[in-house]
Tab-separated table of C-alpha atoms and ligand atoms in Angstrom:
chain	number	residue	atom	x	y	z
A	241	UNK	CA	18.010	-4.188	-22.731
A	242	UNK	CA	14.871	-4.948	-20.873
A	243	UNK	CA	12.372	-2.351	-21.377
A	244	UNK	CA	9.306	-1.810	-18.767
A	245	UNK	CA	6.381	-0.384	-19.676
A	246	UNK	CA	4.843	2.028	-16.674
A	247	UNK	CA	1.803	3.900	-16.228
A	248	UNK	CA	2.103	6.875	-14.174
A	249	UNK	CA	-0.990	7.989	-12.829
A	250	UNK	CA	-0.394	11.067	-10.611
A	251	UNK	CA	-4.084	11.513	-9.483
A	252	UNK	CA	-4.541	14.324	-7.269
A	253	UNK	CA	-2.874	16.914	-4.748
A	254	UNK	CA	0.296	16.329	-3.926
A	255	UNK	CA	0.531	13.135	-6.157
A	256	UNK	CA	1.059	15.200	-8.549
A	257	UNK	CA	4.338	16.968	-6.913
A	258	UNK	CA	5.692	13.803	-5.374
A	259	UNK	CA	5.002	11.175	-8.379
A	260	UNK	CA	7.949	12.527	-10.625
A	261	UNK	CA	10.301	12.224	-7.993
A	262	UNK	CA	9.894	9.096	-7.402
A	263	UNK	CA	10.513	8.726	-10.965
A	264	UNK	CA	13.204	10.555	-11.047
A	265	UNK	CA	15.233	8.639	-8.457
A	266	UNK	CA	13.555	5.693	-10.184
A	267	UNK	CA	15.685	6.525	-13.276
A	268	UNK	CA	18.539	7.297	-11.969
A	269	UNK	CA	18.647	4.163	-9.615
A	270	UNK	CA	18.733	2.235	-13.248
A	271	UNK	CA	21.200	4.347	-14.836
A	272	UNK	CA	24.069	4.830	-11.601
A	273	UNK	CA	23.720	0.572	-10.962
A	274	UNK	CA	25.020	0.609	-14.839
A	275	UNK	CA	21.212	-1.776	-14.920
A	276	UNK	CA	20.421	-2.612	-18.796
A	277	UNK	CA	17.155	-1.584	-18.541
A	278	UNK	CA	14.523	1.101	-19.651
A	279	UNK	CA	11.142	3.039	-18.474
A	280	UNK	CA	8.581	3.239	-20.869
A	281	UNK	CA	5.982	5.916	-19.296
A	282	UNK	CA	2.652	6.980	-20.294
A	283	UNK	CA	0.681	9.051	-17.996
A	284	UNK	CA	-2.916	8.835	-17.441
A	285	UNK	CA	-5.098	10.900	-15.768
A	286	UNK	CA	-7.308	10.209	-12.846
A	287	UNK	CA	-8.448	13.195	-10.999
A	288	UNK	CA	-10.707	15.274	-9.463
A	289	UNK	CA	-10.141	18.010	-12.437
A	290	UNK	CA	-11.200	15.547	-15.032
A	291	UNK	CA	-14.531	13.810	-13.293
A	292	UNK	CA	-15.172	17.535	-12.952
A	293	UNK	CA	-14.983	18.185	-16.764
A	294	UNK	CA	-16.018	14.872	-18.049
A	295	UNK	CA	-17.615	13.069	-15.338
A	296	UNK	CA	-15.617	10.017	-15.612
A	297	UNK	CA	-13.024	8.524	-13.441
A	298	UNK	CA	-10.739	5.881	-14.618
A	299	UNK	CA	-12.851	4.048	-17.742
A	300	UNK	CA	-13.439	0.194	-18.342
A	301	UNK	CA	-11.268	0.506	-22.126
A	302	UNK	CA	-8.395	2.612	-19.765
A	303	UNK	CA	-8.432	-0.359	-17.387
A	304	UNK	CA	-8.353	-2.723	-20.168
A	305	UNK	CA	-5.767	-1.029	-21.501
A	306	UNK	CA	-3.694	-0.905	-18.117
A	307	UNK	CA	-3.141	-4.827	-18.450
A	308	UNK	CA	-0.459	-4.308	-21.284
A	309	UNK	CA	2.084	-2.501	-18.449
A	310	UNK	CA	4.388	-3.712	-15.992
A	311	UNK	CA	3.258	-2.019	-13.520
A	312	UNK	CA	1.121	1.260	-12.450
A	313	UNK	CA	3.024	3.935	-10.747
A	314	UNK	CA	0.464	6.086	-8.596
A	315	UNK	CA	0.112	8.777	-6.510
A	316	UNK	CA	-2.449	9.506	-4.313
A	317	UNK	CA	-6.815	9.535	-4.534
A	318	UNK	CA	-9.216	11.889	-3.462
A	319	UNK	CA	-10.281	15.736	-4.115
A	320	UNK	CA	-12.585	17.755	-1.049
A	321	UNK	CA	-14.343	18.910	-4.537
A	322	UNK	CA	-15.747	15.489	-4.827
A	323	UNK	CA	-18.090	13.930	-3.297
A	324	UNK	CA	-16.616	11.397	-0.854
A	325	UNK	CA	-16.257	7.896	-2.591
A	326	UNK	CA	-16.433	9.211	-6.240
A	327	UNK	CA	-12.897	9.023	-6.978
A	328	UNK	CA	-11.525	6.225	-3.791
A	329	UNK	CA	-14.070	4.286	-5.655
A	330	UNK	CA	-14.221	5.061	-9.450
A	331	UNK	CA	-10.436	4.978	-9.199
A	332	UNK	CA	-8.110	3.835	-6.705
A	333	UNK	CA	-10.482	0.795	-5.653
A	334	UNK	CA	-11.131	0.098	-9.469
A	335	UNK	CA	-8.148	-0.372	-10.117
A	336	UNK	CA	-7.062	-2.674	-7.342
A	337	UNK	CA	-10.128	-4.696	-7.586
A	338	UNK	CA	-10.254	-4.884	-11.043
A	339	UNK	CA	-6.371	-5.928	-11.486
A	340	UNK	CA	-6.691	-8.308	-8.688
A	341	UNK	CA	-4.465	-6.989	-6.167
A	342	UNK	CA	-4.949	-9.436	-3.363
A	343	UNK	CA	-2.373	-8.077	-1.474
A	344	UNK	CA	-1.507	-4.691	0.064
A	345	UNK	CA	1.761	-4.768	1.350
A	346	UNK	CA	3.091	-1.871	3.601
A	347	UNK	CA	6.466	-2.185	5.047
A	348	UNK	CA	6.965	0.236	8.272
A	349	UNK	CA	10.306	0.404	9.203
A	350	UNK	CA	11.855	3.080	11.733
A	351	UNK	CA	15.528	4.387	10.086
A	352	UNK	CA	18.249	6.177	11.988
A	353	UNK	CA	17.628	9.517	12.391
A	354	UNK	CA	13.978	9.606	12.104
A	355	UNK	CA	12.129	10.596	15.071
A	356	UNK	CA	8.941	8.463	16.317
A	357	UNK	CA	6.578	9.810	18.296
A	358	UNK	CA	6.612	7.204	20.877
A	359	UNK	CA	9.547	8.338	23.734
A	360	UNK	CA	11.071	4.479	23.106
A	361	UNK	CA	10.619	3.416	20.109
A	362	UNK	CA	12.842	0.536	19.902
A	363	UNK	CA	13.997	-1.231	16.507
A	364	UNK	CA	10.545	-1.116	14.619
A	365	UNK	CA	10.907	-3.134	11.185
A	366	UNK	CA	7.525	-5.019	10.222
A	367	UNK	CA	5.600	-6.079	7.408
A	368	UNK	CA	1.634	-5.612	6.961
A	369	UNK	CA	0.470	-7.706	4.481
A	370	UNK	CA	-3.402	-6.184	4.179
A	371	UNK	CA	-5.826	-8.208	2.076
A	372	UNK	CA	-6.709	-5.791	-0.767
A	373	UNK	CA	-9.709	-6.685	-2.905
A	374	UNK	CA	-12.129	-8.124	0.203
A	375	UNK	CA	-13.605	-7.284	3.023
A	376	UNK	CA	-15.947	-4.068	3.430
A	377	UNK	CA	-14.369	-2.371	0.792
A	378	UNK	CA	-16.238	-4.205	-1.995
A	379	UNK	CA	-19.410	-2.025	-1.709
A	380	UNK	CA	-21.640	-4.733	-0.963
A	381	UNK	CA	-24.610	-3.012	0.702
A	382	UNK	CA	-26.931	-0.517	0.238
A	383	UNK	CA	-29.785	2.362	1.544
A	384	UNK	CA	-33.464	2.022	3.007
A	385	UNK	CA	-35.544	4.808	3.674
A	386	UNK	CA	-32.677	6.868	2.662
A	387	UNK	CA	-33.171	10.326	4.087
A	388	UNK	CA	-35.658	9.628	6.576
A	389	UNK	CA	-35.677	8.880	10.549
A	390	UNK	CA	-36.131	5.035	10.047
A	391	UNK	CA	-33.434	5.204	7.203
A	392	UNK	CA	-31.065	1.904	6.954
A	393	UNK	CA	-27.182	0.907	5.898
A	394	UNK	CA	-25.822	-2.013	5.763
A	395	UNK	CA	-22.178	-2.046	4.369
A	396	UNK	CA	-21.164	-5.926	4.331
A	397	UNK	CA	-18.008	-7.456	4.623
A	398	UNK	CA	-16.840	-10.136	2.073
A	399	UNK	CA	-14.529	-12.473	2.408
A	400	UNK	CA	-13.799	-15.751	0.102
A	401	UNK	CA	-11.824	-18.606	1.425
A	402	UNK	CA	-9.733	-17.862	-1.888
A	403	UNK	CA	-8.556	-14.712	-1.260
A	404	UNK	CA	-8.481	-14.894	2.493
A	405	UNK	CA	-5.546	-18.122	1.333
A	406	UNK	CA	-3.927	-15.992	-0.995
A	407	UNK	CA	-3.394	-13.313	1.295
A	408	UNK	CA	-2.501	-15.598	4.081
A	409	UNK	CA	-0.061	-17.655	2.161
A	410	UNK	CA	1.557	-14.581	0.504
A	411	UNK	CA	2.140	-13.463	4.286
A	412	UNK	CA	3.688	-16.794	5.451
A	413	UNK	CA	6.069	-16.967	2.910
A	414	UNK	CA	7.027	-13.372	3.875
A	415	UNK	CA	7.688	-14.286	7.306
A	416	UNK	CA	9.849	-17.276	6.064
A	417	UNK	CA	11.791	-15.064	4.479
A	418	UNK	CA	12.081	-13.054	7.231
A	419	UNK	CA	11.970	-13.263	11.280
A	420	UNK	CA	9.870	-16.052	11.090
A	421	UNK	CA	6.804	-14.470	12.997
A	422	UNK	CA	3.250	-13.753	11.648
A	423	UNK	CA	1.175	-12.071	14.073
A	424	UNK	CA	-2.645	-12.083	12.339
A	425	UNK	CA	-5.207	-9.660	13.278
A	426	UNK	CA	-9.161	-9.625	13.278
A	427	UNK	CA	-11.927	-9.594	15.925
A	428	UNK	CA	-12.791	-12.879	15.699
A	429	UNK	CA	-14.339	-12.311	19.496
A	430	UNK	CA	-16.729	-10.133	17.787
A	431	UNK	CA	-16.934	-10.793	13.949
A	432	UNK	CA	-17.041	-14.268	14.369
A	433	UNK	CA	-18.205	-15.502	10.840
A	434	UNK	CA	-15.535	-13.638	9.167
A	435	UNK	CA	-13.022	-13.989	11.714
A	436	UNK	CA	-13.259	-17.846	12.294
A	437	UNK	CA	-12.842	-18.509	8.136
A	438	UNK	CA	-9.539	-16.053	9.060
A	439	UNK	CA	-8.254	-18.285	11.233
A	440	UNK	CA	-9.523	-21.460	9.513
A	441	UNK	CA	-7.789	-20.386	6.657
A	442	UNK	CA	-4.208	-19.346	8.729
A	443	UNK	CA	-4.459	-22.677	10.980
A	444	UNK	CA	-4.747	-25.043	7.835
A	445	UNK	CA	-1.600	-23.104	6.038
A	446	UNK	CA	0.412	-22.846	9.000
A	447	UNK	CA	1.427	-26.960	9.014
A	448	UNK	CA	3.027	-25.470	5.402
A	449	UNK	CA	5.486	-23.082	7.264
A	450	UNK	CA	6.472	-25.110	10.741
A	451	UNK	CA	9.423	-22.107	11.039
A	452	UNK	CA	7.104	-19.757	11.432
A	453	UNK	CA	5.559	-18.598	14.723
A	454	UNK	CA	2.102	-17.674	14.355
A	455	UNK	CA	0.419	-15.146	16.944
A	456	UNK	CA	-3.109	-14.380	16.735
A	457	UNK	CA	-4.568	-10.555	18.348
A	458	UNK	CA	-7.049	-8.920	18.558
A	459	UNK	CA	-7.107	-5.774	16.335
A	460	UNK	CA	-7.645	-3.590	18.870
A	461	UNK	CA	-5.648	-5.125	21.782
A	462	UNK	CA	-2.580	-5.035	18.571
A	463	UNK	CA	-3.057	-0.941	18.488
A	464	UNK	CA	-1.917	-1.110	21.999
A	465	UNK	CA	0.763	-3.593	20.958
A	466	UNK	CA	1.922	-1.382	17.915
A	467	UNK	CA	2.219	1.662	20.329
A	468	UNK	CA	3.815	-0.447	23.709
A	469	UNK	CA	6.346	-2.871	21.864
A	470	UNK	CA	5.996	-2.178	17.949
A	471	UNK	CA	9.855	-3.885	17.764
A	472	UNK	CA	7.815	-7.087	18.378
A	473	UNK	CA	6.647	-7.212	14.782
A	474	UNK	CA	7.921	-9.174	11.954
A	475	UNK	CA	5.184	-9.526	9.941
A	476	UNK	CA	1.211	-8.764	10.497
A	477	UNK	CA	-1.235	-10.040	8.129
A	478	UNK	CA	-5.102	-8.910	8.216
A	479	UNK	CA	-8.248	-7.866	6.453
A	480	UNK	CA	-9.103	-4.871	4.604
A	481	UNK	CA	-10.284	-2.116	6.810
A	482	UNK	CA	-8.281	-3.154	9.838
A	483	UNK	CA	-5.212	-3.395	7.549
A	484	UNK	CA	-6.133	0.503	6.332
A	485	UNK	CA	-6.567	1.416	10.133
A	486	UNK	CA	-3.374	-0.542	11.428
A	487	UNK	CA	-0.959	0.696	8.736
A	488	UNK	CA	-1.922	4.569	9.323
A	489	UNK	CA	-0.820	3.694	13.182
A	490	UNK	CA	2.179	1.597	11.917
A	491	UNK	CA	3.163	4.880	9.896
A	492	UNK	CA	3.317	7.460	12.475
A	493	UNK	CA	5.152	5.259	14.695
A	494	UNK	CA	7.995	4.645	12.063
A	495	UNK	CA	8.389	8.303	11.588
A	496	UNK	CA	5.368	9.638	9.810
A	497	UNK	CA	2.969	8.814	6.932
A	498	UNK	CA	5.416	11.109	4.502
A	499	UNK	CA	8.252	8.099	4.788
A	500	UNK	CA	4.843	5.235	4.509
A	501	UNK	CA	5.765	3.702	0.973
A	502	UNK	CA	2.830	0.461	-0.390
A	503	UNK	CA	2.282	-1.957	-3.378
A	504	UNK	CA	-0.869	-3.078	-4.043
A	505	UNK	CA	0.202	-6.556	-5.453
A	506	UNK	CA	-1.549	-9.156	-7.735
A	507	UNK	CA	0.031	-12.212	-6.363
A	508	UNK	CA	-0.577	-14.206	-9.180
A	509	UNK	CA	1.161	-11.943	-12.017
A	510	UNK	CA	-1.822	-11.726	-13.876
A	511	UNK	CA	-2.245	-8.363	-14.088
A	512	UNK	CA	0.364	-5.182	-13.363
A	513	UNK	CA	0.606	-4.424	-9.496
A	514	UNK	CA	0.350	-0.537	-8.424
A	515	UNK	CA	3.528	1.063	-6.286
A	516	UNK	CA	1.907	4.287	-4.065
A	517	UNK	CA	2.659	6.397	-1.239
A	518	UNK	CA	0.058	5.153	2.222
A	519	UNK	CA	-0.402	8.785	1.923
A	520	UNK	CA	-3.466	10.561	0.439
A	521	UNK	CA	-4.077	14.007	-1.349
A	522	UNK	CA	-3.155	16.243	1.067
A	523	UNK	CA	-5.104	19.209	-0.425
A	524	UNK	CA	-4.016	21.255	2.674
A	525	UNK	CA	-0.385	21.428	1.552
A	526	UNK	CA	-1.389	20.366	-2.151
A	527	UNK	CA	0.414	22.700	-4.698
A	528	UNK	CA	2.948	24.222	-2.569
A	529	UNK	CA	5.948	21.966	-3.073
A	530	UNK	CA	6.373	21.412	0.441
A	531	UNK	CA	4.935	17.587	0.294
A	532	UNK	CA	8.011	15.041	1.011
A	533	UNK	CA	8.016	12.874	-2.021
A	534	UNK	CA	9.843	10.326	0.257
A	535	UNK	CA	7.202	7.818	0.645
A	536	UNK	CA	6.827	8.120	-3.603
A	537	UNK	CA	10.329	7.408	-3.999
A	538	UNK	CA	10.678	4.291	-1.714
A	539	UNK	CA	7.108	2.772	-3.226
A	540	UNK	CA	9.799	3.086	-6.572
A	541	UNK	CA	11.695	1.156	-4.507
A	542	UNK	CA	9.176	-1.286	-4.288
A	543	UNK	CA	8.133	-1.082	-7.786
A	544	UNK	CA	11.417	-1.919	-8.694
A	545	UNK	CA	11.959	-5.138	-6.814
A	546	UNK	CA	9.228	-6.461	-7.742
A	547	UNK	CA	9.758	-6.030	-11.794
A	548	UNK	CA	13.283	-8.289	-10.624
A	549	UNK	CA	15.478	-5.083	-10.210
A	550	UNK	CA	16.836	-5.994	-6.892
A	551	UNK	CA	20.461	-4.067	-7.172
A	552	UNK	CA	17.906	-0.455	-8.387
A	553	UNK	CA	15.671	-1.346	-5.178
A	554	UNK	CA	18.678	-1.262	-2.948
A	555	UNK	CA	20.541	1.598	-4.483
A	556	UNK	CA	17.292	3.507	-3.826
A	557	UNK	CA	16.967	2.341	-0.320
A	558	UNK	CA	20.117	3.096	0.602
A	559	UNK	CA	19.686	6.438	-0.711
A	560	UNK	CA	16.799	7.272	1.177
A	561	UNK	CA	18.488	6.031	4.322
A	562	UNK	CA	21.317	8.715	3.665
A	563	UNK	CA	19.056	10.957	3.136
A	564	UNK	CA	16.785	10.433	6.254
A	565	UNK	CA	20.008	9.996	8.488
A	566	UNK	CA	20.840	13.558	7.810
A	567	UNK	CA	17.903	15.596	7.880
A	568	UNK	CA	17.869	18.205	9.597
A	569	UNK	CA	14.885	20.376	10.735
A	570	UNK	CA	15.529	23.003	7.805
A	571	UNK	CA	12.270	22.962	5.872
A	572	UNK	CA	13.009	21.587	2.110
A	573	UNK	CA	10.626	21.827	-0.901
A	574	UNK	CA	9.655	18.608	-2.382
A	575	UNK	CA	12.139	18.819	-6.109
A	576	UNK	CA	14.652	19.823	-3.173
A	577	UNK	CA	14.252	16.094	-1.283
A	578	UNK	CA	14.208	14.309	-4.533
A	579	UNK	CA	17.400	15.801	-5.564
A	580	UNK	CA	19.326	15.159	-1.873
A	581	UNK	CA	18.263	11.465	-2.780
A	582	UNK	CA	19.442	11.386	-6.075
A	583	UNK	CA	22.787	12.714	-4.741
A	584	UNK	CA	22.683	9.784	-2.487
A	585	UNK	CA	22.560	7.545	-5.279
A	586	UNK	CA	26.002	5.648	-5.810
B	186	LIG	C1	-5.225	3.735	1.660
B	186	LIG	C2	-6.342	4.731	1.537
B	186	LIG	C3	-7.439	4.133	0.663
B	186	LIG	C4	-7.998	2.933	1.411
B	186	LIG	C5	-8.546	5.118	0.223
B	186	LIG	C6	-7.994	6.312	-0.502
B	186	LIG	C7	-9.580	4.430	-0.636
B	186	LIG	O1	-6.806	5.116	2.782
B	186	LIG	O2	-4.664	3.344	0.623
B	186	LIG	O3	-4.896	3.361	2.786
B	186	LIG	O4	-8.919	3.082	2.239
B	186	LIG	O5	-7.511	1.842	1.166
B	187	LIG	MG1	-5.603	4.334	4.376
């Protein structure tokens, strides 16, 4: 009996409601596949309530301690009772800089029965593979004159040839494994220092993947792309903030950000990767059981493949597919969505 150790880390809003069911499903998945293996949880909390009370977020010893697990299971970041930043930043960000999560993957995929916004959708399946510890996320930067009419930003955006590879490479063999195209994304018309080390980096891996058909667009000519002829996509690989932009797009297309499931994975196994709805907080629904856990349940999904459970992935996926191929309009609360997928499970 293989036993994996999780951290659960609910975090705020509806994380909280749609965290234990993806659990749930999670353990049954590993029970109904007969799979000889166990969850060890522990929770930990990361929230808005507790910077409130204590001021902290998610401490150095706590992310010290989040090393020994197999992975983090987490729900979603960010509280309108916090300052902006406090918690994306003392927690989420933390934790996937800090655990070296140089990827971000987000698979978008349209199922039968869900309903796209766009009048002809097509067959929409695609991976983004979004670089995860770079970019303009890493708070390089800072204030002048704070405050005053001459005041000053400057928010800069980082990016090493080593992670740039690792992202890169991870999204090649992807696409290998897949349709065999890699569509990369940046603005290297505009951000040409950054952009040209992008596609430095993807035209000296390329000669390692001769299957694979590489495309390069611009970010914004691919949001037109992504709306026009989304089925086009196999796999799209980018930088940090146009990977967080182009995956909120690549959501609502494929049915909604509710379904949008993520890992936030460190390639190398050195440290445990973190499974997490696209979604945030919510606080406008928060604590009325009416968030769909769906996009919790399939980042179990994930979460499970990756830890080498490939039959409790599928059972879960194939679940969720029931489920989505019969919903009707009838609104149901979110316990009431985790149990029709549980049902599912054979
Ligand atoms: C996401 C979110 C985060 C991000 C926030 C909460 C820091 O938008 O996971 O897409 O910007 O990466
Ligand atoms: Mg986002």
């Amino acid at each position: 009996m293989t036993t994996f150790k999780i951290a659960v880390m609910p975090g705020d809003g509806i994380g909280t409601e749609v965290v234990p069911e993806g659990l749930k499903v999670l353990s049954r998945a590993i029970e109904v596949t007969g799979t000889d293996a166990t969850l060890q949880t522990e929770q930990f909390e990361a929230s808005a309530r507790r910077w409130h009370e204590t001021g902290e977020t998610l401490t150095d010893d706590e992310l010290e301690r989040l090393r020994d697990f197999d992975a983090i299971f987490f729900g979603a970041c960010g509280d309108p009772s916090v300052p902006s930043g406090v918690l994306e930043r003392g927690i989420i960000l933390k934790l996937r800089f800090g655990l070296e999560h140089g990827v971000n993957l987000r698979p978008s995929k349209l199922y039968p029965g869900v309903a796209s916004p766009l009048a002809n959708p097509g067959d929409i399946d695609f991976l983004v593979v979004r670089e995860g510890t770079e970019g303009s996320y890493t708070g390089q930067g800072g204030t002048l004159r704070e405050g005053t009419p001459q005041e000053m930003a400057t928010e800069v955006s980082v990016n090493t040839r080593y992670g740039v590879e690792r992202t890169v490479r991870y999204a090649f063999e992807r696409a290998q494994a897949r349709d065999k195209k890699l569509a990369y994304l940046h603005k290297t018309n505009v951000m040409v220092h950054a952009g040209h080390l992008w596609r430095r980096t993807v035209e000296s891996i390329a000669p390692e993947f001769p299957d694979v058909e590489v495309t390069y667009q611009h970010t914004d000519a691919a949001m037109i792309y992504m709306v026009a002829k989304p089925e086009d996509y196999d796999v799209i690989v980018t930088d940090n903030l146009f990977g967080d932009l182009v995956t909120d797009l690549a959501a609502v297309v494929t049915g909604g950000i509710g379904l949008a499931a993520s890992g936030n994975i460190n390639v190398e196994g050195t440290a445990p990767s973190l499974f997490e709805p696209i979604h945030g907080s919510a606080p406008d629904i928060a604590g009325q059981g009416k968030a769909d856990p769906t996009a919790s349940i399939l980042s179990g999904a994930l979460m499970a493949e990756h830890l080498g459970l490939t039959r409790v992935a599928q059972a879960i996926q194939a679940a969720v597919e029931a489920d989505l191929a019969s919903r009707g309009d009838a609104p149901r609360t979110t316990s009431e969505v985790g149990d029709a997928i549980v049902s599912r499970l054979a």
